[in-house]
Amino acid sequence: MTNPFRRRGLQDLSPPAKLAAFGLLLLWAFVVLFPIYWLFVTSFKTPYQVDKGPFYIPFVDFQPTLDAWRYILVELGNDTLRPYRNTVIVGLTSSIIALIMGSAAAYALVRFSYRPRLGVIGLFIGCAAFGFIAAALGAPPLIAFPAAIAVFAILAQTIGRRFRRALGNSDIAFWLISQRILPPIAAVIPLYVLFQQVGLLDSLVALIVTYVAANLPIVVWLMRDFFASLPRELEESAAVDGASVYRIVRSIVLPISVPGLVATFLIVLIFAWNEFLIALVLTSANAQTMPLQVAAQNATRGPQWWAMSVLILIMITPVVVMAILLERYITRGILVGSLKG
């Protein structure tokens, strides 16, 4: 009896089934690629051709022109270069920092056991609140926060041991991942007030810190599954030979984790590269990013689709090129975690 759940290859299909499969793939490729083609074509149209269209094929339906490219790259050269530079700096920096911190946290959650006590966590939150309240009431921050830390250290040593209920690694991982449940609009106003008070509003530092905090749970989520799929025997063998934890991570874990790291980095980079709401609230001119520059083309006379197309093509090209160059790592990184067990 033929197993209906047996994995089947393309060669096992009948000719009509192959034809239908190729037809569906071609249809899906058209759905995916046509918007990019339309952006490319629109970037070579004049405002008149955009309004009187649609025109699909250059040199057949319309005569292409470089007016939109000249307007964006020459006439608005500085206004285009500054947001693009900000996007590159913020996207790469925040993604690298989030990848390093998140990967370290994910590896620790997989390979080490943590049992933080709920009472000690409550003491820390209470002492932190004490420090903020004291600073808000006029106490010097250099005195309020060290005092709060000292109070926490004393309480943790005296009454912290009396608490019995503790959390586990799964609880910590769930808490980290649950931070993505909160919609960004709920946190963006407090972030605005915070960065305004510390003088970092409309700065690249504010965007980098916020993007790292927003993307850190994603890195922990993805890399935790990836590290859990790695064979523990390799690390145990190295430990038996006398290798330290840092040597094991540097010489064994990181080299075989390159596919997962690359795939996670690219996913986080796309999130940071395309982020709009946080950049809209936390920036005005100096730290403006490319998504805001694209939205700014919606002028009083209506959307300038030709200019938007040029900006979007400039914006997505580096990420598309990176995805093409790193495709083999991305595929392996995404599939390794799914093949566990």
Coordinates of N, CA, C and O in Angstrom, one line a residue, residues 191-193 195-196 198-203 206 281-283:
L191 N 8.6 56.7 24.9 CA 9.9 56.8 24.4 C 10.2 58.2 24.0 O 11.3 58.7 24.2
Y192 N 9.2 58.9 23.4 CA 9.4 60.3 23.0 C 9.7 61.2 24.2 O 10.7 62.0 24.2
V193 N 9.0 61.0 25.3 CA 9.2 61.8 26.5 C 10.5 61.5 27.1 O 11.3 62.4 27.5
F195 N 13.4 60.3 25.6 CA 14.5 60.8 24.9 C 14.5 62.3 24.8 O 15.5 63.0 24.7
Q196 N 13.3 62.9 25.0 CA 13.3 64.4 25.1 C 13.9 64.9 26.4 O 14.6 65.9 26.4
V198 N 16.3 63.3 28.2 CA 17.7 63.1 28.2 C 18.4 63.8 27.0 O 19.7 63.6 26.9
G199 N 17.7 64.5 26.2 CA 18.3 65.3 25.1 C 18.8 64.5 23.9 O 19.7 64.9 23.2
L200 N 18.2 63.3 23.7 CA 18.5 62.5 22.6 C 17.5 62.4 21.5 O 17.6 61.6 20.5
L201 N 16.5 63.3 21.6 CA 15.4 63.3 20.6 C 16.0 63.8 19.2 O 16.9 64.6 19.2
D202 N 15.5 63.2 18.1 CA 16.0 63.4 16.8 C 17.5 63.1 16.7 O 18.3 64.0 16.2
S203 N 17.9 62.0 17.1 CA 19.3 61.6 17.1 C 19.4 60.1 16.6 O 18.4 59.3 16.8
A206 N 19.1 57.6 19.6 CA 17.7 57.2 20.1 C 17.1 56.1 19.2 O 16.5 55.1 19.7
V281 N 8.0 59.4 15.0 CA 7.8 60.1 16.2 C 9.1 60.6 16.8 O 9.2 61.7 17.4
L282 N 10.2 59.9 16.7 CA 11.4 60.2 17.4 C 12.3 61.1 16.6 O 13.4 61.6 17.1
T283 N 12.1 61.4 15.3 CA 12.9 62.2 14.5 C 12.1 63.3 13.8 O 10.9 63.2 13.7

